[in-house]
Short mmCIF file of C-alpha atoms and ligand atoms in Angstrom, two decimals:
data_model
loop_
_atom_site.label_atom_id
_atom_site.label_comp_id
_atom_site.label_asym_id
_atom_site.label_seq_id
_atom_site.Cartn_x
_atom_site.Cartn_y
_atom_site.Cartn_z
CA MET A 433 6.51 -9.62 20.05
CA ASN A 434 8.95 -11.19 17.65
CA HIS A 435 7.67 -12.48 14.35
CA ASN A 436 8.46 -16.17 14.83
CA ARG A 437 6.89 -16.20 18.27
CA GLU A 438 3.78 -14.54 16.91
CA LEU A 439 3.58 -17.02 14.05
CA ASP A 440 3.96 -19.87 16.52
CA LEU A 441 1.14 -18.50 18.70
CA ALA A 442 -1.08 -18.08 15.64
CA THR A 443 -0.38 -21.64 14.47
CA ARG A 444 -1.22 -23.06 17.88
CA ALA A 445 -4.36 -20.93 18.08
CA LEU A 446 -5.57 -22.33 14.75
CA ARG A 447 -4.86 -25.90 15.92
CA ALA A 448 -6.85 -25.19 19.10
CA GLY A 449 -9.84 -24.07 17.02
CA HIS A 450 -9.38 -20.33 17.58
CA LEU A 451 -9.58 -17.59 14.98
CA VAL A 452 -6.53 -15.77 13.62
CA ALA A 453 -6.56 -12.69 11.40
CA PHE A 454 -3.73 -12.60 8.86
CA PRO A 455 -2.61 -10.52 5.89
CA THR A 456 -2.97 -11.61 2.29
CA GLU A 457 -1.94 -9.64 -0.78
CA THR A 458 -5.62 -8.77 -1.44
CA VAL A 459 -7.25 -8.01 1.94
CA TYR A 460 -6.86 -9.33 5.51
CA GLY A 461 -8.51 -12.68 6.20
CA LEU A 462 -10.14 -14.06 9.35
CA GLY A 463 -8.83 -17.60 9.48
CA ALA A 464 -10.06 -20.86 11.02
CA ASP A 465 -8.98 -24.49 10.66
CA ALA A 466 -11.02 -25.51 7.61
CA THR A 467 -11.47 -29.07 8.99
CA ASN A 468 -12.76 -27.98 12.42
CA ASP A 469 -16.55 -27.51 12.44
CA ASP A 470 -16.58 -25.73 15.81
CA ALA A 471 -13.95 -23.26 14.62
CA LEU A 472 -15.92 -22.70 11.42
CA ALA A 473 -19.11 -22.10 13.42
CA ARG A 474 -17.25 -19.48 15.49
CA LEU A 475 -15.95 -17.90 12.29
CA PHE A 476 -19.47 -17.42 10.92
CA THR A 477 -20.67 -16.03 14.25
CA VAL A 478 -17.88 -13.47 14.49
CA LYS A 479 -18.32 -12.45 10.84
CA GLY A 480 -22.08 -12.23 11.30
CA ARG A 481 -22.29 -14.21 8.11
CA PRO A 482 -25.25 -16.38 7.05
CA ALA A 483 -24.35 -20.09 7.26
CA GLN A 484 -25.21 -20.75 3.63
CA HIS A 485 -22.49 -18.44 2.36
CA PRO A 486 -19.29 -20.36 1.52
CA VAL A 487 -15.82 -19.25 2.60
CA ILE A 488 -12.56 -19.55 0.68
CA VAL A 489 -10.13 -22.24 1.84
CA HIS A 490 -6.53 -21.00 1.69
CA LEU A 491 -3.81 -23.51 0.85
CA GLY A 492 -0.03 -23.39 1.14
CA ALA A 493 0.75 -24.74 -2.33
CA ALA A 494 -1.03 -25.72 -5.55
CA PRO A 495 -0.56 -29.52 -5.18
CA ASP A 496 -2.68 -29.35 -1.98
CA LEU A 497 -5.76 -28.73 -4.11
CA ASP A 498 -6.17 -32.46 -4.71
CA GLN A 499 -6.83 -32.93 -0.98
CA TRP A 500 -9.79 -30.54 -1.24
CA ALA A 501 -11.17 -30.91 -4.74
CA ARG A 502 -12.08 -33.78 -7.05
CA ASP A 503 -12.55 -34.01 -10.82
CA VAL A 504 -10.25 -31.01 -11.21
CA PRO A 505 -10.46 -29.94 -14.87
CA SER A 506 -7.21 -29.24 -16.69
CA VAL A 507 -8.19 -25.58 -17.14
CA ALA A 508 -8.15 -25.20 -13.34
CA ARG A 509 -4.67 -26.70 -13.15
CA ASP A 510 -3.51 -24.33 -15.89
CA LEU A 511 -4.94 -21.35 -13.98
CA ALA A 512 -3.37 -22.52 -10.70
CA ALA A 513 0.00 -22.93 -12.44
CA ALA A 514 -0.27 -19.46 -13.96
CA PHE A 515 -1.59 -17.44 -11.00
CA TRP A 516 -0.85 -19.23 -7.70
CA PRO A 517 0.38 -18.00 -5.34
CA GLY A 518 -1.75 -14.98 -6.12
CA PRO A 519 -5.14 -13.23 -6.09
CA LEU A 520 -7.19 -15.96 -7.79
CA THR A 521 -9.81 -18.23 -6.18
CA LEU A 522 -10.85 -21.37 -8.04
CA VAL A 523 -14.28 -22.85 -7.36
CA LEU A 524 -14.02 -26.63 -7.81
CA ARG A 525 -16.00 -29.76 -6.93
CA ALA A 526 -15.39 -30.37 -3.24
CA ASP A 527 -13.83 -33.59 -2.03
CA ALA A 528 -16.32 -35.54 0.11
CA ARG A 529 -14.19 -34.93 3.23
CA VAL A 530 -14.50 -31.14 3.00
CA SER A 531 -16.76 -29.76 5.74
CA ARG A 532 -20.05 -28.48 4.36
CA ARG A 533 -19.72 -25.71 6.92
CA ALA A 534 -16.87 -24.29 4.85
CA THR A 535 -18.76 -24.66 1.58
CA GLY A 536 -22.02 -23.22 2.89
CA GLY A 537 -23.66 -26.58 2.19
CA LEU A 538 -22.56 -26.58 -1.46
CA ASP A 539 -20.73 -29.48 -3.09
CA THR A 540 -18.18 -27.03 -4.45
CA VAL A 541 -15.27 -25.37 -2.68
CA GLY A 542 -13.39 -22.10 -3.29
CA LEU A 543 -9.59 -22.58 -3.06
CA ARG A 544 -6.75 -20.11 -3.22
CA VAL A 545 -3.00 -19.99 -2.55
CA PRO A 546 -2.27 -16.43 -1.40
CA SER A 547 1.07 -14.80 -2.15
CA HIS A 548 1.61 -12.68 0.96
CA PRO A 549 4.76 -14.03 2.68
CA VAL A 550 3.12 -13.98 6.14
CA ALA A 551 0.09 -15.91 4.84
CA LEU A 552 2.39 -18.49 3.26
CA GLU A 553 4.43 -18.79 6.47
CA LEU A 554 1.26 -19.33 8.47
CA LEU A 555 -0.08 -21.92 6.01
CA ASP A 556 3.26 -23.71 6.00
CA ALA A 557 3.51 -23.79 9.79
CA PHE A 558 -0.14 -24.84 10.21
CA GLY A 559 0.14 -27.47 7.52
CA GLY A 560 -3.53 -27.53 6.54
CA GLY A 561 -6.26 -25.48 4.87
CA ILE A 562 -7.29 -22.20 6.47
CA ALA A 563 -10.87 -21.10 5.82
CA ALA A 564 -10.82 -17.33 5.66
CA PRO A 565 -13.33 -14.75 4.60
CA SER A 566 -12.26 -11.12 4.66
CA ALA A 567 -11.72 -10.02 8.28
CA ASN A 568 -14.66 -7.58 8.46
CA ARG A 569 -18.23 -7.88 9.68
CA PHE A 570 -20.63 -9.16 7.04
CA GLY A 571 -21.50 -6.64 4.35
CA ARG A 572 -18.89 -4.09 5.35
CA VAL A 573 -15.69 -2.93 3.69
CA SER A 574 -12.83 -5.45 3.70
CA PRO A 575 -9.81 -4.48 5.84
CA THR A 576 -6.51 -3.74 4.12
CA THR A 577 -4.51 -3.05 7.30
CA ALA A 578 -4.15 -4.81 10.66
CA ALA A 579 -5.51 -1.69 12.37
CA ALA A 580 -8.71 -1.90 10.29
CA VAL A 581 -9.17 -5.54 11.40
CA ARG A 582 -8.85 -4.53 15.06
CA THR A 583 -11.31 -1.65 14.63
CA ASP A 584 -13.84 -3.97 13.01
CA LEU A 585 -13.57 -7.13 15.06
CA GLY A 586 -12.24 -5.78 18.38
CA ASP A 587 -11.97 -8.40 21.09
CA ASP A 588 -13.58 -11.09 18.94
CA VAL A 589 -10.17 -11.84 17.49
CA THR A 590 -7.18 -12.02 19.80
CA ILE A 591 -4.44 -12.63 17.23
CA VAL A 592 -3.99 -10.26 14.31
CA LEU A 593 -0.79 -10.88 12.33
CA ASP A 594 0.40 -7.56 10.91
CA GLY A 595 1.80 -7.80 7.40
CA GLY A 596 1.51 -4.13 6.53
CA PRO A 597 -0.97 -2.63 4.06
CA CYS A 598 -2.24 -5.05 1.40
CA ALA A 599 -0.54 -4.64 -1.97
CA VAL A 600 -3.61 -5.36 -4.14
CA GLY A 601 -6.40 -3.89 -1.99
CA VAL A 602 -9.48 -5.63 -3.44
CA GLU A 603 -10.51 -9.27 -3.01
CA SER A 604 -9.33 -12.09 -5.26
CA THR A 605 -10.80 -12.87 -8.65
CA ILE A 606 -13.20 -15.81 -8.26
CA VAL A 607 -13.42 -18.24 -11.16
CA ASP A 608 -15.96 -21.07 -11.23
CA CYS A 609 -14.45 -24.14 -12.91
CA THR A 610 -17.30 -26.53 -12.11
CA GLU A 611 -19.47 -26.16 -15.17
CA ASP A 612 -19.27 -28.97 -17.66
CA VAL A 613 -18.84 -26.68 -20.60
CA ASP A 614 -16.18 -27.45 -23.15
CA GLY A 615 -14.94 -25.16 -25.81
CA ALA A 616 -12.50 -22.36 -26.39
CA ALA A 617 -12.98 -20.59 -23.07
CA GLY A 618 -12.59 -23.80 -21.03
CA GLY A 619 -16.05 -23.44 -19.52
CA ILE A 620 -14.98 -21.06 -16.77
CA ARG A 621 -17.04 -18.28 -15.30
CA VAL A 622 -15.78 -15.18 -13.49
CA LEU A 623 -17.94 -14.78 -10.35
CA ARG A 624 -16.03 -11.79 -8.94
CA PRO A 625 -13.53 -9.56 -10.80
CA GLY A 626 -10.15 -8.89 -9.20
CA ALA A 627 -6.47 -8.33 -9.90
CA VAL A 628 -6.35 -11.38 -12.17
CA THR A 629 -8.23 -9.75 -15.02
CA THR A 630 -10.32 -11.20 -17.83
CA GLU A 631 -7.37 -10.52 -20.14
CA HIS A 632 -5.00 -12.45 -17.85
CA LEU A 633 -7.44 -15.37 -17.76
CA ALA A 634 -8.02 -15.25 -21.51
CA ALA A 635 -4.29 -15.51 -22.15
CA VAL A 636 -4.17 -18.82 -20.24
CA ILE A 637 -7.43 -20.42 -21.36
CA GLY A 638 -7.26 -19.23 -24.95
CA GLY A 639 -10.68 -17.60 -25.06
CA VAL A 640 -12.81 -15.05 -23.25
CA PRO A 641 -14.35 -16.36 -20.00
CA THR A 642 -18.03 -15.90 -19.18
CA LEU A 643 -18.74 -13.11 -16.69
CA GLY A 644 -21.12 -13.29 -13.73
CA GLY A 645 -23.39 -16.07 -12.59
CA SER A 646 -23.60 -17.35 -9.03
CA THR A 647 -26.04 -16.00 -6.50
CA ARG A 648 -24.37 -17.82 -3.62
CA ALA A 649 -21.45 -15.41 -3.35
CA PRO A 650 -22.09 -12.53 -0.91
CA GLY A 651 -19.48 -10.48 -2.75
CA THR A 652 -21.90 -10.62 -5.63
CA LEU A 653 -24.87 -9.18 -3.72
CA ALA A 654 -25.95 -5.81 -5.12
CA SER A 655 -25.22 -4.10 -1.81
CA HIS A 656 -22.00 -5.25 -0.16
CA TYR A 657 -18.58 -3.84 0.68
CA ALA A 658 -20.44 -0.76 1.93
CA PRO A 659 -19.38 1.95 4.37
CA HIS A 660 -21.96 3.75 6.55
CA ALA A 661 -21.69 6.84 4.36
CA THR A 662 -23.72 6.88 1.17
CA VAL A 663 -21.59 6.24 -1.92
CA GLU A 664 -22.51 7.84 -5.24
CA LEU A 665 -20.78 7.17 -8.53
CA VAL A 666 -20.40 10.33 -10.58
CA THR A 667 -18.57 11.41 -13.71
CA THR A 668 -15.88 14.07 -13.55
CA ILE A 669 -18.32 16.46 -15.20
CA GLN A 670 -21.02 15.86 -12.55
CA LEU A 671 -18.68 15.97 -9.56
CA ALA A 672 -18.43 19.67 -8.72
CA ASN A 673 -22.16 20.37 -9.23
CA ARG A 674 -23.22 17.39 -7.19
CA ALA A 675 -20.84 18.33 -4.38
CA GLN A 676 -22.27 21.85 -4.27
CA GLU A 677 -25.86 20.62 -4.37
CA LEU A 678 -25.32 18.18 -1.48
CA MET A 679 -23.39 20.70 0.54
CA ARG A 680 -26.21 23.20 0.27
CA ARG A 681 -28.36 20.51 1.89
CA GLY A 682 -25.91 20.37 4.79
CA GLN A 683 -24.20 17.14 3.75
CA ARG A 684 -20.51 16.55 4.41
CA ILE A 685 -18.88 15.44 1.17
CA GLY A 686 -15.87 13.21 0.56
CA VAL A 687 -14.31 12.63 -2.83
CA ILE A 688 -12.46 9.65 -4.28
CA ALA A 689 -11.02 10.17 -7.75
CA ARG A 690 -7.83 10.10 -9.71
CA GLY A 691 -5.75 13.25 -9.52
CA SER A 692 -6.21 13.79 -13.24
CA ASP A 693 -10.00 13.82 -12.76
CA LEU A 694 -9.77 16.58 -10.16
CA ALA A 695 -7.12 18.70 -11.86
CA ASP A 696 -9.35 21.38 -13.38
CA LEU A 697 -12.32 21.17 -11.03
CA MET A 698 -13.56 23.89 -8.69
CA LEU A 699 -14.76 21.85 -5.71
CA PRO A 700 -16.30 23.57 -2.69
CA PRO A 701 -13.46 24.17 -0.19
CA GLU A 702 -15.21 22.10 2.52
CA THR A 703 -14.95 18.98 0.35
CA VAL A 704 -12.84 16.28 1.98
CA THR A 705 -10.46 14.56 -0.42
CA LEU A 706 -10.54 10.96 0.84
CA ALA A 707 -8.07 9.72 -1.74
CA THR A 708 -6.62 10.77 -5.05
CA MET A 709 -4.80 8.21 -7.11
CA THR A 710 -2.66 8.18 -10.20
CA THR A 711 -3.04 4.63 -11.53
CA VAL A 712 -5.85 2.05 -11.39
CA ASP A 713 -3.60 -0.18 -9.26
CA GLU A 714 -3.25 2.62 -6.76
CA TYR A 715 -7.01 3.14 -6.87
CA ALA A 716 -7.54 -0.51 -5.88
CA ARG A 717 -4.92 -0.29 -3.13
CA LEU A 718 -6.42 2.83 -1.53
CA LEU A 719 -10.16 2.32 -2.12
CA TYR A 720 -11.14 0.50 1.07
CA SER A 721 -9.05 2.65 3.40
CA ALA A 722 -10.65 5.71 1.75
CA LEU A 723 -14.15 4.33 2.40
CA ARG A 724 -13.24 3.51 6.01
CA ASN A 725 -11.74 6.95 6.39
CA ALA A 726 -15.05 8.47 5.24
CA ASP A 727 -16.82 6.81 8.17
CA GLU A 728 -14.12 7.78 10.65
CA ILE A 729 -14.35 11.47 9.84
CA GLY A 730 -18.14 11.47 9.54
CA VAL A 731 -18.58 12.08 5.83
CA ASP A 732 -22.26 11.77 4.77
CA VAL A 733 -21.82 11.21 1.05
CA VAL A 734 -18.82 9.85 -0.82
CA LEU A 735 -18.68 11.02 -4.44
CA ALA A 736 -16.49 8.63 -6.40
CA VAL A 737 -15.31 8.87 -9.98
CA ALA A 738 -14.76 5.31 -11.20
CA PRO A 739 -11.43 4.53 -12.90
CA PRO A 740 -11.21 3.37 -16.52
CA PRO A 741 -12.01 -0.34 -16.88
CA ASP A 742 -8.50 -1.46 -17.83
CA GLY A 743 -6.65 -3.91 -15.64
CA ILE A 744 -7.91 -3.96 -12.07
CA GLY A 745 -10.14 -0.96 -12.92
CA ALA A 746 -13.02 -3.36 -13.66
CA ALA A 747 -12.78 -4.81 -10.14
CA VAL A 748 -12.61 -1.34 -8.58
CA THR A 749 -15.71 -0.24 -10.50
CA ASP A 750 -17.49 -3.45 -9.42
CA ARG A 751 -16.74 -2.75 -5.72
CA LEU A 752 -17.70 0.92 -6.03
CA GLY A 753 -21.01 -0.14 -7.57
CA ARG A 754 -21.68 -2.52 -4.67
CA ALA A 755 -20.62 0.09 -2.11
CA ALA A 756 -23.17 2.39 -3.79
CA GLY A 757 -25.57 -0.60 -3.53
CA GLY A 758 -28.81 0.49 -5.13
CA ARG A 759 -28.63 4.01 -3.76
O1 TXA B 2284 -9.11 -12.02 -1.60
C1 TXA B 2284 -9.90 -12.79 -1.07
O2 TXA B 2284 -10.52 -13.65 -1.68
C2 TXA B 2284 -10.10 -12.64 0.46
C3 TXA B 2284 -8.80 -13.03 1.15
C4 TXA B 2284 -8.92 -13.08 2.64
O3 TXA B 2284 -8.34 -14.26 0.63
N1 TXA B 2284 -11.20 -13.44 0.91
C5 TXA B 2284 -12.48 -13.11 0.66
O4 TXA B 2284 -13.35 -13.98 1.27
O5 TXA B 2284 -12.83 -12.19 -0.02
P1 TXA B 2284 -14.91 -13.69 1.43
O6 TXA B 2284 -15.42 -14.84 2.23
O7 TXA B 2284 -15.14 -12.34 1.98
O8 TXA B 2284 -15.43 -13.87 0.00
C6 TXA B 2284 -15.38 -15.15 -0.54
C7 TXA B 2284 -16.19 -15.24 -1.77
C8 TXA B 2284 -17.62 -15.12 -1.43
O9 TXA B 2284 -18.26 -14.27 -2.37
C9 TXA B 2284 -18.08 -16.56 -1.51
O10 TXA B 2284 -19.42 -16.74 -1.70
C10 TXA B 2284 -17.24 -17.07 -2.66
O11 TXA B 2284 -16.00 -16.51 -2.36
N2 TXA B 2284 -17.13 -18.51 -2.65
C11 TXA B 2284 -16.44 -19.28 -1.81
N3 TXA B 2284 -16.66 -20.58 -2.07
C12 TXA B 2284 -17.54 -20.62 -3.10
C13 TXA B 2284 -18.21 -21.66 -3.80
N4 TXA B 2284 -18.02 -22.93 -3.51
N5 TXA B 2284 -19.04 -21.32 -4.81
C14 TXA B 2284 -19.25 -20.02 -5.11
N6 TXA B 2284 -18.67 -18.99 -4.47
C15 TXA B 2284 -17.83 -19.28 -3.47
MG1 MG B 2285 -15.74 -10.37 2.21
#
């Protein structure tokens, strides 16, 4: 089907209260009209997501935020100006008109202007806010391709806009701007690390933001973003021994690491290399497809060597830790 026709169908589906999966630069989203309570209810059902977990409302342009948020602090406007469109979600005080179904009953709302051209086209054509969590079932790995969305959600979503593989690969940085804290760091709190790093934020707010905090964000649960295979974080030094040990116990092993980590290692020949990356950006881009791949080929244990914490490396290590989820 041609692109404009598909976009038109998707826009009409959203207006009719149906769900539409669409690409963003981070991961694919499962979208619903953020003002339609029935559509939002369907969204939570399809996701299998508890009703008290808020979803991010996607907007077409930064000025739209005043239709959704009130008492917007200047630090939030500075961050929007610096990083939108892009992989940053701002948690702000919700305008009274915002459906509490979208906010999980909270009086705050997560807002983001994505940068993927197809997402922006859809938002522009729809003309309103699109509530969209990642287009996977609750607790599982976020999809970074249209094919992964179809595998996960099957017939529960009829329209999947294909925008190719996601360029970033891990979910947006979430920054809470609702605390009444003044001072050098602007009172912001990073609830989830992402491609907009602490250093990027610090450059705009003129101070180091606080890390961690909310318990209402499912992406911050200890076990989340998890494949069916067990994920273990190992160091380069531990990798070969651990692979051998598990293999002796009859386990099928998959490895995710940077090429430089594997260069001098003697891994058992049966080891499946799920992904090898060069840079931390590439690590982020390939991580979720590697974890999905592990499940598709029936790997029992994924041994992953975390990247260094620079840049998006911190976000990758955060997601690996949650995929390993207490195991
Ligand atoms: O990159 C992304 O952010 C992707 C794409 C599709 O935009 N979306 C995504 O959505 O990751 P989801 O629903 O899987 O994760 C949204 C996160 C959750 O951890 C949620 O709790 C948090 O955002 N969130 C949303 N609104 C919030 C609020 N008012 N207060 C605290 N956390 C909020
Ligand atoms: Mg998610």
